[in-house]
Structures are given as C-alpha cells and as structure tokens.
Amino acid sequence: MKRILNLSIILTIILSLTFIPAVQTNAASKINITYYAGNGYFKSKPNRSKN
C-alpha cells in the first residue's frame, strides 16, 4: 500500500510540473486545467463561463 501511495504522489507531482510552464501566462486556464485533473467537467464549466 505504501508503494502505491508513493507512486500516485510522484505521478501527481510530475503532472503538475508539466502543466505549470504551459499555463503561467493565463491564470484562468490554470484553474480550468486543475479542475479537469481533479473533478472532471463538474467544476471546470463554471470557471469557463466566468471567462
């Protein structure tokens, strides 16, 4: 179980690091990407409507 948790933490860190350079220019798109990764479409649609 500990090995599975460590692998999932490492994967999330790698994914977040890959998203950061592409998104630094626009904070709104960063919010959309983080909500896509975390909650799917449920919370990304209200953020898109704000733009």
mmCIF file of N, CA and C in Angstrom:
data_model
loop_
_atom_site.group_PDB
_atom_site.id
_atom_site.type_symbol
_atom_site.label_atom_id
_atom_site.label_comp_id
_atom_site.label_asym_id
_atom_site.label_seq_id
_atom_site.Cartn_x
_atom_site.Cartn_y
_atom_site.Cartn_z
ATOM 1 N N MET A 1 0.821 -1.213 0.000
ATOM 2 C CA MET A 1 0.000 0.000 0.000
ATOM 3 C C MET A 1 0.854 1.262 0.000
ATOM 4 N N LYS A 2 1.929 1.268 0.758
ATOM 5 C CA LYS A 2 2.774 2.469 0.783
ATOM 6 C C LYS A 2 3.389 2.734 -0.583
ATOM 7 N N ARG A 3 3.765 1.661 -1.284
ATOM 8 C CA ARG A 3 4.372 1.849 -2.604
ATOM 9 C C ARG A 3 3.366 2.451 -3.574
ATOM 10 N N ILE A 4 2.110 2.016 -3.496
ATOM 11 C CA ILE A 4 1.075 2.565 -4.377
ATOM 12 C C ILE A 4 0.861 4.048 -4.070
ATOM 13 N N LEU A 5 0.836 4.414 -2.797
ATOM 14 C CA LEU A 5 0.656 5.820 -2.435
ATOM 15 C C LEU A 5 1.818 6.664 -2.936
ATOM 16 N N ASN A 6 3.039 6.163 -2.782
ATOM 17 C CA ASN A 6 4.197 6.920 -3.251
ATOM 18 C C ASN A 6 4.151 7.115 -4.757
ATOM 19 N N LEU A 7 3.778 6.077 -5.503
ATOM 20 C CA LEU A 7 3.706 6.200 -6.959
ATOM 21 C C LEU A 7 2.648 7.218 -7.364
ATOM 22 N N SER A 8 1.508 7.216 -6.692
ATOM 23 C CA SER A 8 0.458 8.170 -7.048
ATOM 24 C C SER A 8 0.902 9.597 -6.742
ATOM 25 N N ILE A 9 1.593 9.807 -5.633
ATOM 26 C CA ILE A 9 2.084 11.146 -5.295
ATOM 27 C C ILE A 9 3.096 11.616 -6.332
ATOM 28 N N ILE A 10 4.001 10.733 -6.729
ATOM 29 C CA ILE A 10 5.004 11.104 -7.734
ATOM 30 C C ILE A 10 4.333 11.441 -9.061
ATOM 31 N N LEU A 11 3.322 10.660 -9.446
ATOM 32 C CA LEU A 11 2.632 10.926 -10.710
ATOM 33 C C LEU A 11 1.928 12.275 -10.675
ATOM 34 N N THR A 12 1.285 12.606 -9.557
ATOM 35 C CA THR A 12 0.601 13.895 -9.477
ATOM 36 C C THR A 12 1.600 15.047 -9.534
ATOM 37 N N ILE A 13 2.759 14.891 -8.900
ATOM 38 C CA ILE A 13 3.778 15.942 -8.945
ATOM 39 C C ILE A 13 4.275 16.131 -10.370
ATOM 40 N N ILE A 14 4.520 15.022 -11.076
ATOM 41 C CA ILE A 14 5.006 15.129 -12.456
ATOM 42 C C ILE A 14 3.959 15.808 -13.337
ATOM 43 N N LEU A 15 2.697 15.432 -13.163
ATOM 44 C CA LEU A 15 1.646 16.041 -13.974
ATOM 45 C C LEU A 15 1.537 17.535 -13.691
ATOM 46 N N SER A 16 1.607 17.927 -12.425
ATOM 47 C CA SER A 16 1.510 19.346 -12.093
ATOM 48 C C SER A 16 2.701 20.113 -12.659
ATOM 49 N N LEU A 17 3.888 19.510 -12.625
ATOM 50 C CA LEU A 17 5.063 20.187 -13.166
ATOM 51 C C LEU A 17 4.968 20.331 -14.673
ATOM 52 N N THR A 18 4.347 19.376 -15.358
ATOM 53 C CA THR A 18 4.213 19.501 -16.806
ATOM 54 C C THR A 18 3.193 20.571 -17.160
ATOM 55 N N PHE A 19 2.178 20.790 -16.307
ATOM 56 C CA PHE A 19 1.173 21.799 -16.627
ATOM 57 C C PHE A 19 1.661 23.221 -16.353
ATOM 58 N N ILE A 20 2.571 23.414 -15.404
ATOM 59 C CA ILE A 20 2.943 24.765 -14.972
ATOM 60 C C ILE A 20 3.514 25.626 -16.112
ATOM 61 N N PRO A 21 4.528 25.199 -16.885
ATOM 62 C CA PRO A 21 5.097 26.116 -17.882
ATOM 63 C C PRO A 21 4.128 26.494 -18.990
ATOM 64 N N ALA A 22 3.194 25.619 -19.350
ATOM 65 C CA ALA A 22 2.257 25.935 -20.422
ATOM 66 C C ALA A 22 1.183 26.909 -19.966
ATOM 67 N N VAL A 23 1.043 27.100 -18.653
ATOM 68 C CA VAL A 23 -0.121 27.799 -18.112
ATOM 69 C C VAL A 23 0.250 29.088 -17.388
ATOM 70 N N GLN A 24 1.529 29.369 -17.244
ATOM 71 C CA GLN A 24 1.933 30.545 -16.472
ATOM 72 C C GLN A 24 1.361 31.838 -17.045
ATOM 73 N N THR A 25 1.085 31.899 -18.356
ATOM 74 C CA THR A 25 0.625 33.143 -18.948
ATOM 75 C C THR A 25 -0.818 33.446 -18.570
ATOM 76 N N ASN A 26 -1.642 32.411 -18.390
ATOM 77 C CA ASN A 26 -3.072 32.638 -18.164
ATOM 78 C C ASN A 26 -3.522 31.906 -16.906
ATOM 79 N N ALA A 27 -3.917 32.662 -15.881
ATOM 80 C CA ALA A 27 -4.312 32.040 -14.616
ATOM 81 C C ALA A 27 -5.654 31.329 -14.745
ATOM 82 N N ALA A 28 -6.538 31.839 -15.598
ATOM 83 C CA ALA A 28 -7.858 31.217 -15.729
ATOM 84 C C ALA A 28 -7.743 29.830 -16.335
ATOM 85 N N SER A 29 -6.870 29.673 -17.320
ATOM 86 C CA SER A 29 -6.707 28.347 -17.917
ATOM 87 C C SER A 29 -6.070 27.394 -16.918
ATOM 88 N N LYS A 30 -5.233 27.926 -16.011
ATOM 89 C CA LYS A 30 -4.649 27.071 -14.982
ATOM 90 C C LYS A 30 -5.741 26.525 -14.071
ATOM 91 N N ILE A 31 -6.693 27.359 -13.709
ATOM 92 C CA ILE A 31 -7.796 26.896 -12.868
ATOM 93 C C ILE A 31 -8.583 25.811 -13.594
ATOM 94 N N ASN A 32 -8.838 26.018 -14.887
ATOM 95 C CA ASN A 32 -9.580 25.018 -15.645
ATOM 96 C C ASN A 32 -8.828 23.704 -15.698
ATOM 97 N N ILE A 33 -7.514 23.747 -15.922
ATOM 98 C CA ILE A 33 -6.737 22.512 -16.027
ATOM 99 C C ILE A 33 -6.723 21.775 -14.692
ATOM 100 N N THR A 34 -6.561 22.497 -13.594
ATOM 101 C CA THR A 34 -6.526 21.825 -12.296
ATOM 102 C C THR A 34 -7.873 21.191 -11.989
ATOM 103 N N TYR A 35 -8.971 21.852 -12.376
ATOM 104 C CA TYR A 35 -10.274 21.250 -12.123
ATOM 105 C C TYR A 35 -10.536 20.076 -13.055
ATOM 106 N N TYR A 36 -10.032 20.142 -14.285
ATOM 107 C CA TYR A 36 -10.135 18.972 -15.163
ATOM 108 C C TYR A 36 -9.457 17.769 -14.512
ATOM 109 N N ALA A 37 -8.242 17.974 -13.993
ATOM 110 C CA ALA A 37 -7.492 16.866 -13.414
ATOM 111 C C ALA A 37 -8.167 16.360 -12.139
ATOM 112 N N GLY A 38 -8.723 17.268 -11.335
ATOM 113 C CA GLY A 38 -9.272 16.863 -10.053
ATOM 114 C C GLY A 38 -10.698 16.358 -10.140
ATOM 115 N N ASN A 39 -11.590 17.105 -10.776
ATOM 116 C CA ASN A 39 -13.018 16.798 -10.693
ATOM 117 C C ASN A 39 -13.688 16.606 -12.047
ATOM 118 N N GLY A 40 -12.923 16.510 -13.120
ATOM 119 C CA GLY A 40 -13.542 16.331 -14.423
ATOM 120 C C GLY A 40 -14.270 17.580 -14.871
ATOM 121 N N TYR A 41 -15.458 17.401 -15.441
ATOM 122 C CA TYR A 41 -16.179 18.532 -16.009
ATOM 123 C C TYR A 41 -17.033 19.271 -14.988
ATOM 124 N N PHE A 42 -17.147 18.719 -13.783
ATOM 125 C CA PHE A 42 -18.121 19.267 -12.843
ATOM 126 C C PHE A 42 -17.789 20.704 -12.458
ATOM 127 N N LYS A 43 -16.521 20.990 -12.128
ATOM 128 C CA LYS A 43 -16.162 22.334 -11.685
ATOM 129 C C LYS A 43 -15.468 23.150 -12.772
ATOM 130 N N SER A 44 -15.158 22.550 -13.919
ATOM 131 C CA SER A 44 -14.465 23.317 -14.946
ATOM 132 C C SER A 44 -15.434 24.177 -15.748
ATOM 133 N N LYS A 45 -16.706 23.780 -15.833
ATOM 134 C CA LYS A 45 -17.652 24.560 -16.624
ATOM 135 C C LYS A 45 -17.958 25.932 -16.010
ATOM 136 N N PRO A 46 -18.194 26.056 -14.696
ATOM 137 C CA PRO A 46 -18.417 27.401 -14.147
ATOM 138 C C PRO A 46 -17.217 28.321 -14.307
ATOM 139 N N ASN A 47 -16.002 27.782 -14.262
ATOM 140 C CA ASN A 47 -14.834 28.624 -14.474
ATOM 141 C C ASN A 47 -14.776 29.121 -15.912
ATOM 142 N N ARG A 48 -15.189 28.292 -16.852
ATOM 143 C CA ARG A 48 -15.158 28.705 -18.241
ATOM 144 C C ARG A 48 -16.217 29.774 -18.497
ATOM 145 N N SER A 49 -17.339 29.701 -17.791
ATOM 146 C CA SER A 49 -18.383 30.692 -18.004
ATOM 147 C C SER A 49 -17.958 32.054 -17.456
ATOM 148 N N LYS A 50 -17.073 32.091 -16.448
ATOM 149 C CA LYS A 50 -16.582 33.369 -15.931
ATOM 150 C C LYS A 50 -15.752 34.103 -16.977
ATOM 151 N N ASN A 51 -15.033 33.349 -17.806
ATOM 152 C CA ASN A 51 -14.236 33.992 -18.850
ATOM 153 C C ASN A 51 -15.178 34.503 -19.925
#
